[in-house]
Short mmCIF file of N, CA and C in Angstrom, two decimals:
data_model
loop_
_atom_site.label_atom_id
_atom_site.label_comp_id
_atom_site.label_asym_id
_atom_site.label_seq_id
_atom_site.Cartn_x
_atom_site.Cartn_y
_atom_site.Cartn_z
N UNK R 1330 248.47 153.28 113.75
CA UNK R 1330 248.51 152.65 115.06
C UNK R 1330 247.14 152.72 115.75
N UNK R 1331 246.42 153.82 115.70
CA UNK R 1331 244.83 153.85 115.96
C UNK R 1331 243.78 152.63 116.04
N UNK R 1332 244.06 152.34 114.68
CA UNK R 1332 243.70 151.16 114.15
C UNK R 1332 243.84 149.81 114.93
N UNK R 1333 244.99 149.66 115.46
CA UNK R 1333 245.53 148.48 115.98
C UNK R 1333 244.67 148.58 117.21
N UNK R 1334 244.70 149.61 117.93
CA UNK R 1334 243.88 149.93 119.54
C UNK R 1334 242.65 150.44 119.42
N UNK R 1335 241.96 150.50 118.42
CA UNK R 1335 240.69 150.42 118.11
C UNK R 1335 239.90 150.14 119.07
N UNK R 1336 239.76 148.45 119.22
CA UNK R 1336 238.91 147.38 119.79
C UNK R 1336 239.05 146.83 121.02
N UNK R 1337 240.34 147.63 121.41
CA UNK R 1337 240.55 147.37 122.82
C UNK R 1337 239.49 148.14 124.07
N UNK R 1338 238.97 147.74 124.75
CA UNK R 1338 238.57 148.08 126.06
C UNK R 1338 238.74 147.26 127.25
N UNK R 1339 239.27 147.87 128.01
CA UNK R 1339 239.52 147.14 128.93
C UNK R 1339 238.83 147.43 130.23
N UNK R 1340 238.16 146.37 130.96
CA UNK R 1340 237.18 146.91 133.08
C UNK R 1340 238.50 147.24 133.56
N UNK R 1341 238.25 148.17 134.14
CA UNK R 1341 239.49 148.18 135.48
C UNK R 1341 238.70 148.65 136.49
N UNK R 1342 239.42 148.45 137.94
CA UNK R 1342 239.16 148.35 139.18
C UNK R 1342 239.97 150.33 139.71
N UNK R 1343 239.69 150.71 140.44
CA UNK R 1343 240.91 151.34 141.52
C UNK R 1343 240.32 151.03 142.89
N UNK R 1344 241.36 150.56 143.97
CA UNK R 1344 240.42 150.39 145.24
C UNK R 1344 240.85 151.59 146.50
N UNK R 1345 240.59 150.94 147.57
CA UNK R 1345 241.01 152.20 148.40
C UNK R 1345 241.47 153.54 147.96
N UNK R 1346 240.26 154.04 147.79
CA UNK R 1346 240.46 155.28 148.08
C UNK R 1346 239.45 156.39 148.35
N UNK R 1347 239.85 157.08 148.81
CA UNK R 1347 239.63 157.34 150.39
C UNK R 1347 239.88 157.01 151.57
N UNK R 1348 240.58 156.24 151.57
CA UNK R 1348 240.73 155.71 152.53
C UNK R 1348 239.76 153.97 152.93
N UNK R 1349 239.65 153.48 151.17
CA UNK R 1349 238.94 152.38 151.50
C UNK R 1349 237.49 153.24 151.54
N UNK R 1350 237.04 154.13 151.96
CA UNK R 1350 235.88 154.28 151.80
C UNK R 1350 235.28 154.30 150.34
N UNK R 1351 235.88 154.12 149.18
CA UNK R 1351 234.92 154.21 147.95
C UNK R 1351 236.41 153.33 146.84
N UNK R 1352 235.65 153.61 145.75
CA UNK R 1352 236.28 152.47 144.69
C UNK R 1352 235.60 152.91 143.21
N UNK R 1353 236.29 152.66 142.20
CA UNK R 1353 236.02 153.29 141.11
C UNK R 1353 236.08 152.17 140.38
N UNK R 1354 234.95 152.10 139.24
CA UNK R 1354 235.82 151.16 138.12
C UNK R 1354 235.06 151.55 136.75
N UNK R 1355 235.58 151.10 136.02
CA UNK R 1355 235.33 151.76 134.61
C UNK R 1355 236.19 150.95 133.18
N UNK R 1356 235.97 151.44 132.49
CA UNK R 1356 236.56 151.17 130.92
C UNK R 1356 238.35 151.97 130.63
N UNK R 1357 239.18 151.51 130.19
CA UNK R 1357 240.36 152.13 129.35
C UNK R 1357 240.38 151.70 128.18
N UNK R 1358 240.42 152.64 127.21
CA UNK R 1358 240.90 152.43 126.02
C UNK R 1358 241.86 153.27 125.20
N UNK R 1359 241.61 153.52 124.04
CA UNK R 1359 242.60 154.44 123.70
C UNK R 1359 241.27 154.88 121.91
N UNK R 1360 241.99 156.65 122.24
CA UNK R 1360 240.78 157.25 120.86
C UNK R 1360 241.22 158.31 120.14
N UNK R 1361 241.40 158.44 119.31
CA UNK R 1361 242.10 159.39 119.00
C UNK R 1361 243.36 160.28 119.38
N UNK R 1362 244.48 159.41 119.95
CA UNK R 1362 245.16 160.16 119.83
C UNK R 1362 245.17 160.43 121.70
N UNK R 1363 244.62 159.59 122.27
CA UNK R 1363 244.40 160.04 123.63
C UNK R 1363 244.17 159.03 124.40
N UNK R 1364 244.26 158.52 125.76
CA UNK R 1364 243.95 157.14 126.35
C UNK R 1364 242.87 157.26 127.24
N UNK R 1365 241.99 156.80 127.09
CA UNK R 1365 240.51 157.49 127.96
C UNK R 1365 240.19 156.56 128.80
N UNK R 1366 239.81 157.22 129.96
CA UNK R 1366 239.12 156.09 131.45
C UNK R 1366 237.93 156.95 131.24
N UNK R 1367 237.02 155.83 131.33
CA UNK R 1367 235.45 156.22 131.58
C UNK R 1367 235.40 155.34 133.48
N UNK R 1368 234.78 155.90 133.95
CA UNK R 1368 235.00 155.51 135.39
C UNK R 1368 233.53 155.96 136.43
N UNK R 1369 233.44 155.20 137.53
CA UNK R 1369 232.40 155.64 138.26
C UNK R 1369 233.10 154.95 139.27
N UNK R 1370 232.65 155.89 140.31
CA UNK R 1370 233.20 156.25 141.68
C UNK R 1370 231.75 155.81 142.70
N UNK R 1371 232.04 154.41 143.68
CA UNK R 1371 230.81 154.48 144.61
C UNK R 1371 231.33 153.92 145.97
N UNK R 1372 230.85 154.17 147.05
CA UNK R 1372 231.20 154.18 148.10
C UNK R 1372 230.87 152.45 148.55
N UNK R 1373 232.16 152.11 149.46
CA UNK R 1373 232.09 150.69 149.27
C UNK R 1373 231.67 150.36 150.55
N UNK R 1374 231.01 150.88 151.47
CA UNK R 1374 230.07 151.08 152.48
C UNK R 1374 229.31 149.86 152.25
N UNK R 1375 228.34 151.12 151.71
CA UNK R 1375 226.59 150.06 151.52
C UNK R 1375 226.39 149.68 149.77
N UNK R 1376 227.59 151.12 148.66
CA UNK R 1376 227.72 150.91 147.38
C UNK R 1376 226.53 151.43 146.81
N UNK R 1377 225.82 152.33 147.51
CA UNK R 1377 224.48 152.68 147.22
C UNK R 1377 224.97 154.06 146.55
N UNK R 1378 226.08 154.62 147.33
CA UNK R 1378 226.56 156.34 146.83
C UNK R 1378 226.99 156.32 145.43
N UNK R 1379 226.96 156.70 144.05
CA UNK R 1379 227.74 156.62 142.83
C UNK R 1379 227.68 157.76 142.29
N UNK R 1380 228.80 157.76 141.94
CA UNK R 1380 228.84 159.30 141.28
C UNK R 1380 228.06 158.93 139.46
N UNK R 1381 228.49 160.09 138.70
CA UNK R 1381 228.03 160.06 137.66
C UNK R 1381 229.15 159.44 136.78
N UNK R 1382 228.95 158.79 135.74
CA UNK R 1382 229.73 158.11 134.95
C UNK R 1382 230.94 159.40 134.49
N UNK R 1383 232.35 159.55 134.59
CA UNK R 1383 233.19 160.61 134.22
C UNK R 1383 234.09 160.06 133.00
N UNK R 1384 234.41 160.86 132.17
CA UNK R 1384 235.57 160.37 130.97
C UNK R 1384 237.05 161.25 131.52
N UNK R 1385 237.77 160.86 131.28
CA UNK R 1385 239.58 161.51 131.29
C UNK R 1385 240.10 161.24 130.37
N UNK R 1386 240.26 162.11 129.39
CA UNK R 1386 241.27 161.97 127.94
C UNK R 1386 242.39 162.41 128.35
N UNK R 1387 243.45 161.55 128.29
CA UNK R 1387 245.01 162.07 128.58
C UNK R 1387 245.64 162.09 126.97
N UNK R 1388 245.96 162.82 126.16
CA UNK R 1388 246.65 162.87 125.45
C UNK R 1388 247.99 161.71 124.95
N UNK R 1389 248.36 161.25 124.10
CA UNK R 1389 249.38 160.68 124.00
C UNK R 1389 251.17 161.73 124.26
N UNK R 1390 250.77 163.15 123.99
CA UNK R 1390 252.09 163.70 124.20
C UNK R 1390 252.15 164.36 125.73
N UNK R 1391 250.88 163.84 126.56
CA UNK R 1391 250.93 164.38 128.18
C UNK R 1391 251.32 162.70 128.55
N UNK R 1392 251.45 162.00 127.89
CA UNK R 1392 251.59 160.67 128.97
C UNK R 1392 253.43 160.19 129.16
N UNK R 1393 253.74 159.64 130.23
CA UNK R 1393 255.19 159.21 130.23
C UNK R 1393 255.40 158.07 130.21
N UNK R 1394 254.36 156.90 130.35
CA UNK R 1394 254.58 155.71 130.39
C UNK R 1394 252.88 155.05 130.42
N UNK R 1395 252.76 154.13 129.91
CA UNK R 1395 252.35 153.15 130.12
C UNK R 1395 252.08 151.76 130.38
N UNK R 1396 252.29 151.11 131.01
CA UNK R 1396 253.36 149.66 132.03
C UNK R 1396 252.25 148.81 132.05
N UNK R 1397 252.27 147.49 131.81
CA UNK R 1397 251.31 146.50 131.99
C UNK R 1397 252.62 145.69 133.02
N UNK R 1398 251.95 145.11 134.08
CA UNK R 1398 252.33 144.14 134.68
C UNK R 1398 251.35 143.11 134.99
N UNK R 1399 251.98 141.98 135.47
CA UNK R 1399 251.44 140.77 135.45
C UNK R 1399 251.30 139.97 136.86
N UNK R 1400 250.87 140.28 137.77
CA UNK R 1400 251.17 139.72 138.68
C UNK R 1400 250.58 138.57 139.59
N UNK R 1401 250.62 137.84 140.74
CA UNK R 1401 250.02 136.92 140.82
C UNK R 1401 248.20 136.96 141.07
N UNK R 1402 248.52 137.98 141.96
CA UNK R 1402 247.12 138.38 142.47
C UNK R 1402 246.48 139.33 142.10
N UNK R 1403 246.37 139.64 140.86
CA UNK R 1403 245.59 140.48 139.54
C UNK R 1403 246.85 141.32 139.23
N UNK R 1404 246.64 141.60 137.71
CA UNK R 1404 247.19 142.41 137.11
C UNK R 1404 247.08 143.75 137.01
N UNK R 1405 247.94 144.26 136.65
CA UNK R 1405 248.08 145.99 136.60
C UNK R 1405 248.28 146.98 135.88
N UNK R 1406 248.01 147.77 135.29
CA UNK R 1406 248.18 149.11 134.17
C UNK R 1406 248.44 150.31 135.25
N UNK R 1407 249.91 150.36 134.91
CA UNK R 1407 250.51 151.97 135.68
C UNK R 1407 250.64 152.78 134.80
N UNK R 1408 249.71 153.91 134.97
CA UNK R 1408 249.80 154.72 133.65
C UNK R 1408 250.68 156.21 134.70
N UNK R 1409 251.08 156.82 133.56
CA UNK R 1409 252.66 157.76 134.63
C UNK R 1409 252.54 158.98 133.67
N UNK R 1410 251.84 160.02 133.86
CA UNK R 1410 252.02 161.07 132.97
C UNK R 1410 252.55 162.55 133.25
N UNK R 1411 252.64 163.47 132.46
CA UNK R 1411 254.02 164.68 132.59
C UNK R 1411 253.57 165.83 133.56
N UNK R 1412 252.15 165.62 134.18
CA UNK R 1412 251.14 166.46 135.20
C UNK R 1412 250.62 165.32 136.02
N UNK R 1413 250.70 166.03 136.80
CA UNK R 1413 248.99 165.29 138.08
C UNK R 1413 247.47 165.86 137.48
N UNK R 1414 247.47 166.64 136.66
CA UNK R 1414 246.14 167.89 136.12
C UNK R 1414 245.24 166.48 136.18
N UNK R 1415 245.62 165.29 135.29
CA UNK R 1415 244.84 164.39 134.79
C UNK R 1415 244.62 163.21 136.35
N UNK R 1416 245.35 163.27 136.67
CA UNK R 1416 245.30 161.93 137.94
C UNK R 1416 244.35 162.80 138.82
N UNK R 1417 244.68 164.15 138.96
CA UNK R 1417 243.64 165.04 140.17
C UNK R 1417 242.17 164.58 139.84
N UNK R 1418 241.72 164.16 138.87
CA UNK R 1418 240.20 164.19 138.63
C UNK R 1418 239.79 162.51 138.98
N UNK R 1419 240.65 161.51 139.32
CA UNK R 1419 240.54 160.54 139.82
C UNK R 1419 240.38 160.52 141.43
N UNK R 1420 238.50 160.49 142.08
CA UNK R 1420 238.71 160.52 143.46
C UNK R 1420 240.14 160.36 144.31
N UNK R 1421 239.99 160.46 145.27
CA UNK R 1421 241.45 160.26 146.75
C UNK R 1421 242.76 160.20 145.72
N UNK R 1422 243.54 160.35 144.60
CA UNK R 1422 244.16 160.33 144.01
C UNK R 1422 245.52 161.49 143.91
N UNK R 1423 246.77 161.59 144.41
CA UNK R 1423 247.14 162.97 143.90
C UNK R 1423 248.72 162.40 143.76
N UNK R 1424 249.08 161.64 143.08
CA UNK R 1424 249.92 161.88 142.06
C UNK R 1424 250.22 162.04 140.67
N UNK R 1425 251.23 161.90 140.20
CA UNK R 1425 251.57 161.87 138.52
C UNK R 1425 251.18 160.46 138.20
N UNK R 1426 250.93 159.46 138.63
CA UNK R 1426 250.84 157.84 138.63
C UNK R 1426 249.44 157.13 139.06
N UNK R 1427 248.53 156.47 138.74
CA UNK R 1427 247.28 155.69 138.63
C UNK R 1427 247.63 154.06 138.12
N UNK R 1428 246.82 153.48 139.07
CA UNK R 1428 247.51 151.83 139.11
C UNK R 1428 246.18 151.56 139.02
N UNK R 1429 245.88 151.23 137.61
CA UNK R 1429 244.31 150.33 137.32
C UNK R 1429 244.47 148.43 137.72
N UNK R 1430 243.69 148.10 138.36
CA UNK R 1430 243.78 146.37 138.64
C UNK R 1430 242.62 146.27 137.62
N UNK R 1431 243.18 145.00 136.74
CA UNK R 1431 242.72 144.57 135.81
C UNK R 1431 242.45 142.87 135.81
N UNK R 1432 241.02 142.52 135.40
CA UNK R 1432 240.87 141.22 135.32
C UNK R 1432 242.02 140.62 134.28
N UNK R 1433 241.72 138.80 134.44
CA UNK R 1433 243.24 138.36 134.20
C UNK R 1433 242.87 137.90 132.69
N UNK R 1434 240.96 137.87 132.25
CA UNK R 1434 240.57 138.06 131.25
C UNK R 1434 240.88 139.07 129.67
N UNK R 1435 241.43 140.19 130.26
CA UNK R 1435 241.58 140.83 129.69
C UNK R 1435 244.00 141.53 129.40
N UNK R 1436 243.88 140.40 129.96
CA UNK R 1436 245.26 140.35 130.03
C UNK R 1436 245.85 140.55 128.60
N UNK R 1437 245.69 140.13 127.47
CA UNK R 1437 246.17 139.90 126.11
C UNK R 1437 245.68 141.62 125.57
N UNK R 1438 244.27 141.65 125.56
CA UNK R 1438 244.14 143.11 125.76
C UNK R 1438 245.46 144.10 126.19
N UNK R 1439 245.64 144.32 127.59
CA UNK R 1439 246.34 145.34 128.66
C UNK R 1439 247.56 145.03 127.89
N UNK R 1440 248.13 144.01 127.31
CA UNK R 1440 249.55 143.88 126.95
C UNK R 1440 249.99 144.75 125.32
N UNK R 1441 248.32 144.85 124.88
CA UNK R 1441 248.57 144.80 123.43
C UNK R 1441 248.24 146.72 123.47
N UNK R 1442 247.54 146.96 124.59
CA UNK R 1442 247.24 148.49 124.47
C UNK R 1442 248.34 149.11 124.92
N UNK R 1443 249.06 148.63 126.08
CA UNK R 1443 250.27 149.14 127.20
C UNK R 1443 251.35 148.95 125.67
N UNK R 1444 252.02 148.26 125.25
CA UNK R 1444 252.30 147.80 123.44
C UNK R 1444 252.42 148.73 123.09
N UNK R 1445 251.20 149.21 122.29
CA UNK R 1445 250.70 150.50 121.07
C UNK R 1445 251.06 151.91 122.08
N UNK R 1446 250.76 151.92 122.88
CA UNK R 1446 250.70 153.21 123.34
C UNK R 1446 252.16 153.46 123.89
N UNK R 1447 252.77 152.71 124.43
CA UNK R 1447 254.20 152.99 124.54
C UNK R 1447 255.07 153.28 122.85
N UNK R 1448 254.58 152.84 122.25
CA UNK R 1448 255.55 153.10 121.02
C UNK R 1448 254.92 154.20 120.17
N UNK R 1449 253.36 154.47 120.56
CA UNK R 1449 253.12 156.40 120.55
C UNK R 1449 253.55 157.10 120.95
N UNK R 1450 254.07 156.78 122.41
CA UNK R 1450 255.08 157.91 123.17
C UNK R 1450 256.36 158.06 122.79
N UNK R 1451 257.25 156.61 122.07
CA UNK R 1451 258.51 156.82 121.45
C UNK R 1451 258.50 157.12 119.96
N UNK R 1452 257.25 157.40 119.64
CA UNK R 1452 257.60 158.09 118.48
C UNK R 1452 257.32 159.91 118.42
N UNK R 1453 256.34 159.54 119.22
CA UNK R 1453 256.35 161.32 119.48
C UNK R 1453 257.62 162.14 120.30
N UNK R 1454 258.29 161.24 120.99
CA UNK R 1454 259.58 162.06 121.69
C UNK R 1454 260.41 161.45 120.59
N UNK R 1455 260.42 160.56 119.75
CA UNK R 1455 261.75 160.58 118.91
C UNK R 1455 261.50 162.23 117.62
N UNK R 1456 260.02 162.37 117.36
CA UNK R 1456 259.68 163.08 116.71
C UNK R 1456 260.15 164.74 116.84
N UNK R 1457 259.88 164.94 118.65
CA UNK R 1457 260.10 166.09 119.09
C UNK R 1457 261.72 166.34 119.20
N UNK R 1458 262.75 165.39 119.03
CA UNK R 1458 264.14 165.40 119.15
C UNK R 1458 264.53 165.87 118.31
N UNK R 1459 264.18 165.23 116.78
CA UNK R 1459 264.30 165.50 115.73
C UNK R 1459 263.89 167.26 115.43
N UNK R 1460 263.31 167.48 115.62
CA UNK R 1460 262.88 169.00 114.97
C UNK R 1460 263.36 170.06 116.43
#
């Protein structure tokens, strides 16, 4: 299945937060075994403030969902995992849940990664049932 999500990367957006004072955007993909946001955080002020480029590897057996939706006015990746540990390191952020807005370019992408990675998670909980 690796294989299949290889070549995927996808831009994503997050906005308000802080309160609208800053905005993040970055890469998702998926790597070993793990779904990674590479991301940078800059203040949407003047956009002059940026943090340093950050990575977040979430594991495939810490995640609970991964959701592509489609909607009119950009699309969406709700990623939903079994801690906040991983969402805490996403500026103004503090739940179990992160809602990436995604260009509509990369739509076939978001469908085919949200895809693979949901049926990593049902095989690893069909896996853990079993034993």
């Amino acid at each position: 299945m690796d294989e299949f999500l290889k070549n995927i990367f996808i831009p994503f957006e997050i906005k308000d937060q802080y309160s609208g004072l800053a905005k993040s955007s970055g890469i998702l993909k998926f790597d070993n075994g793990c779904l990674v946001c590479e991301f940078r955080t800059k203040d949407t002020i003047l956009g002059i403030l940026k943090s340093s480029i950050k990575e977040i590897r979430i594991p495939v057996q810490d995640l609970l969902s991964v959701e592509y939706k489609k909607k009119m006015f950009g699309d969406k990746i709700f990623i939903r995992t079994k801690s906040m540990e991983y969402i805490s390191y996403f500026p103004g952020l503090d739940s179990n849940e992160i809602c990436l807005k995604i260009n509509k370019q990369s739509r076939d992408f978001a469908q085919r990664l949200s895809s693979g990675v949901t049926l990593m998670i049902s095989e690893y909980n069909l896996k853990n049932i079993e034993s």
